[in-house]
XYZ file of C-alpha atoms in Angstrom:
251
model
C -108.400 -30.538 -138.632
C -110.632 -31.383 -135.658
C -112.803 -28.411 -136.667
C -113.245 -29.843 -140.188
C -114.141 -33.261 -138.825
C -116.776 -31.673 -136.597
C -118.181 -29.803 -139.585
C -118.373 -32.959 -141.714
C -119.916 -34.881 -138.809
C -122.576 -32.211 -138.292
C -123.359 -32.187 -142.017
C -123.699 -35.987 -142.102
C -125.981 -35.932 -139.058
C -128.121 -33.236 -140.693
C -128.411 -35.302 -143.874
C -129.433 -38.379 -141.875
C -132.126 -36.386 -140.070
C -133.467 -35.022 -143.360
C -133.441 -38.479 -144.957
C -135.107 -40.078 -141.913
C -137.801 -37.411 -141.920
C -138.439 -37.948 -145.634
C -138.668 -41.736 -145.230
C -141.013 -41.432 -142.256
C -143.248 -38.948 -144.055
C -143.299 -41.192 -147.109
C -144.246 -44.224 -145.038
C -147.084 -42.337 -143.351
C -148.363 -41.391 -146.819
C -148.181 -45.034 -147.914
C -150.073 -46.123 -144.791
C -152.831 -43.555 -145.382
C -153.092 -44.342 -149.074
C -152.957 -48.126 -148.640
C -155.648 -48.309 -145.943
C -158.905 -49.988 -146.970
C -162.190 -48.191 -146.289
C -165.710 -48.246 -147.699
C -164.750 -45.312 -149.913
C -161.400 -46.821 -150.953
C -161.687 -50.625 -150.935
C -158.889 -51.158 -153.449
C -158.917 -54.690 -154.832
C -161.048 -56.017 -151.970
C -164.760 -56.430 -152.589
C -166.296 -57.278 -149.244
C -169.906 -58.374 -149.003
C -170.317 -55.183 -146.971
C -168.049 -52.695 -145.224
C -169.574 -50.137 -142.914
C -168.947 -46.417 -142.677
C -165.896 -45.502 -140.636
C -164.327 -48.975 -140.859
C -160.628 -49.033 -141.711
C -158.150 -51.810 -142.490
C -154.667 -50.513 -141.763
C -151.867 -50.916 -144.292
C -150.160 -53.282 -144.804
C -153.001 -55.781 -144.688
C -152.437 -59.458 -143.987
C -153.877 -62.274 -146.099
C -157.461 -61.521 -147.128
C -159.557 -63.790 -149.330
C -163.191 -64.776 -149.655
C -164.097 -61.083 -149.332
C -167.556 -61.507 -150.939
C -168.486 -63.647 -147.907
C -167.078 -61.232 -145.299
C -169.254 -58.579 -143.648
C -167.610 -55.735 -141.735
C -169.770 -53.478 -139.574
C -169.387 -49.765 -139.010
C -166.395 -48.138 -137.286
C -164.313 -51.299 -137.065
C -160.550 -50.971 -136.602
C -158.503 -53.676 -138.298
C -154.811 -53.411 -137.426
C -151.774 -54.036 -139.606
C -151.062 -57.563 -140.896
C -154.474 -58.906 -139.857
C -155.604 -62.026 -141.727
C -159.290 -62.315 -142.667
C -160.312 -65.384 -144.672
C -163.594 -67.018 -145.656
C -163.330 -70.542 -147.040
C -160.414 -72.944 -147.074
C -158.820 -71.315 -150.102
C -159.413 -68.423 -152.505
C -161.897 -68.492 -155.373
C -164.393 -70.908 -153.815
C -168.149 -70.432 -154.146
C -169.342 -70.426 -150.539
C -173.046 -70.029 -151.237
C -175.523 -67.217 -150.585
C -174.858 -66.537 -146.896
C -172.006 -64.644 -145.205
C -169.277 -66.734 -143.609
C -167.407 -64.156 -141.512
C -169.267 -61.302 -139.794
C -167.877 -58.489 -137.653
C -170.370 -56.309 -135.801
C -170.079 -52.550 -135.384
C -167.055 -51.217 -133.543
C -164.994 -54.421 -133.556
C -161.251 -53.971 -133.035
C -158.729 -56.556 -134.264
C -155.194 -55.898 -133.044
C -152.069 -56.087 -135.160
C -151.160 -59.540 -136.463
C -154.478 -61.164 -135.512
C -156.001 -63.966 -137.595
C -159.673 -64.767 -138.179
C -159.969 -67.992 -140.172
C -163.568 -68.750 -141.166
C -163.823 -71.978 -143.103
C -167.355 -72.134 -141.747
C -169.447 -69.509 -139.949
C -167.629 -67.109 -137.588
C -169.390 -64.115 -136.004
C -167.855 -61.489 -133.732
C -170.296 -59.287 -131.829
C -170.310 -55.508 -131.782
C -167.797 -53.639 -129.615
C -165.582 -56.679 -129.134
C -161.920 -55.695 -128.766
C -159.028 -58.021 -129.580
C -155.438 -57.370 -128.582
C -152.563 -58.129 -130.970
C -151.937 -61.633 -132.312
C -155.334 -63.061 -131.393
C -156.199 -66.231 -133.341
C -159.837 -67.121 -134.053
C -160.534 -70.189 -136.170
C -163.453 -72.410 -137.112
C -161.112 -75.171 -138.350
C -158.743 -77.557 -136.629
C -156.544 -80.382 -137.876
C -157.734 -83.925 -137.265
C -155.459 -86.832 -136.360
C -157.837 -89.802 -136.389
C -155.673 -91.905 -138.701
C -152.365 -92.677 -136.950
C -150.795 -93.758 -140.260
C -151.352 -90.497 -142.153
C -149.569 -87.181 -141.613
C -151.816 -84.873 -139.623
C -151.597 -82.180 -142.284
C -153.001 -84.550 -144.929
C -156.091 -85.542 -142.967
C -159.351 -83.731 -143.604
C -159.825 -81.018 -140.954
C -162.821 -80.570 -138.700
C -164.871 -77.377 -138.793
C -167.306 -75.974 -136.248
C -168.897 -72.485 -136.151
C -167.562 -69.877 -133.724
C -169.675 -67.212 -132.043
C -168.240 -64.368 -129.959
C -170.820 -62.213 -128.211
C -170.865 -58.406 -128.057
C -168.654 -56.398 -125.757
C -165.939 -59.004 -125.240
C -162.239 -58.383 -124.648
C -159.693 -60.900 -125.982
C -156.180 -60.388 -124.626
C -152.927 -60.647 -126.532
C -152.266 -64.066 -128.048
C -155.647 -65.547 -127.114
C -156.765 -68.527 -129.220
C -160.449 -69.215 -129.928
C -160.956 -72.768 -131.180
C -163.679 -74.244 -133.422
C -167.056 -74.585 -131.721
C -166.362 -71.901 -129.119
C -169.341 -69.781 -128.093
C -168.577 -66.762 -125.934
C -171.386 -64.845 -124.262
C -171.722 -61.113 -123.717
C -168.902 -59.075 -122.126
C -166.544 -62.017 -121.720
C -162.890 -61.352 -120.849
C -160.318 -63.761 -122.271
C -156.920 -63.513 -120.598
C -153.764 -63.153 -122.673
C -152.590 -66.476 -124.050
C -155.766 -68.351 -123.116
C -156.985 -71.182 -125.360
C -160.780 -71.223 -125.437
C -163.100 -74.020 -126.509
C -166.745 -74.771 -125.751
C -169.277 -72.430 -124.136
C -168.381 -69.421 -121.988
C -171.255 -67.727 -120.105
C -172.019 -63.994 -120.108
C -169.926 -61.730 -117.880
C -167.158 -64.255 -117.222
C -163.371 -64.084 -117.141
C -161.496 -67.082 -118.549
C -157.792 -67.870 -118.403
C -155.418 -70.753 -119.040
C -154.861 -73.450 -121.654
C -157.383 -74.916 -121.844
C -159.240 -71.892 -120.559
C -161.494 -72.118 -117.522
C -163.728 -69.585 -115.798
C -161.781 -67.783 -113.067
C -164.300 -65.036 -112.248
C -168.020 -64.426 -112.888
C -170.533 -61.683 -112.293
C -173.400 -62.499 -109.931
C -176.406 -60.169 -109.918
C -176.654 -60.288 -106.111
C -173.012 -60.608 -104.988
C -171.197 -58.849 -107.833
C -167.929 -60.268 -109.103
C -166.915 -63.582 -107.577
C -164.171 -63.840 -106.532
C -164.234 -60.103 -105.738
C -162.078 -57.787 -107.817
C -158.723 -56.996 -106.223
C -158.464 -53.476 -107.636
C -160.882 -50.566 -107.208
C -163.129 -49.734 -110.128
C -161.819 -46.909 -112.328
C -163.346 -43.511 -111.721
C -165.371 -42.522 -114.799
C -164.872 -39.165 -116.448
C -167.657 -36.839 -115.277
C -170.374 -36.153 -117.787
C -169.803 -33.040 -119.862
C -166.004 -33.023 -119.590
C -164.445 -32.364 -123.002
C -161.028 -33.440 -124.372
C -159.901 -29.810 -124.066
C -160.800 -29.871 -120.362
C -158.694 -33.018 -119.872
C -155.716 -31.488 -121.676
C -155.975 -28.347 -119.551
C -156.108 -30.477 -116.398
C -153.007 -32.409 -117.458
C -151.133 -29.170 -118.119
C -152.179 -27.872 -114.703
C -150.870 -31.024 -113.016
C -147.519 -30.558 -114.773
C -147.363 -26.923 -113.727
C -148.048 -27.823 -110.086
C -145.345 -30.527 -109.924
C -142.405 -29.492 -107.679
C -139.255 -28.488 -109.456
C -136.541 -30.969 -108.418
C -133.769 -29.405 -110.480
């Protein structure tokens, strides 16, 4: 009897493995097929979508696509919201409302809400759950619910080469310069100069680059060593395998 139970248990485990493999393969097929690209835009008709740009499946809420410009080689993660206008089916005029430069990365679950002009510069990377909005609720009238009062809008501009950490919030009217670092969870409003690091809620500058003195305050960690010119991915894999082979055997 124990032998039969072991046989049935092994068969059930085998069936679960086969089923899990089939489900996982099916989901990968759905993800590949459901991704949005310039060649396969599906129902979305963006004002422009550059070569190599990909919106992962499943997409978040997307509307106002005719007023959204996506540059080349952008990576838009799963469940990312991209909206132009306060609601679908509005005529927003002749000009784009939301613009992403080349090589922009928006992490999973991020939101870019462009009720008025929002631009994100080339090679800006956003971690997951970043929130960028050109609209905020107003609360001028103390006798009306906040949600029923007309919101305020102000354009947002994010310069090229920035890094926005997980959960960062960029508020209406924010203008970030070139190569700005926004710490995780920071809430940014107003102007941020080039080559600055901001943190906190509200965010403030905690480090800046000075042409004569370098980073102030000085960086606490050494700069990463760049990969030498001419080194290929195959070279790096071979080096990693060599390191593993040279590790002492502790068994």
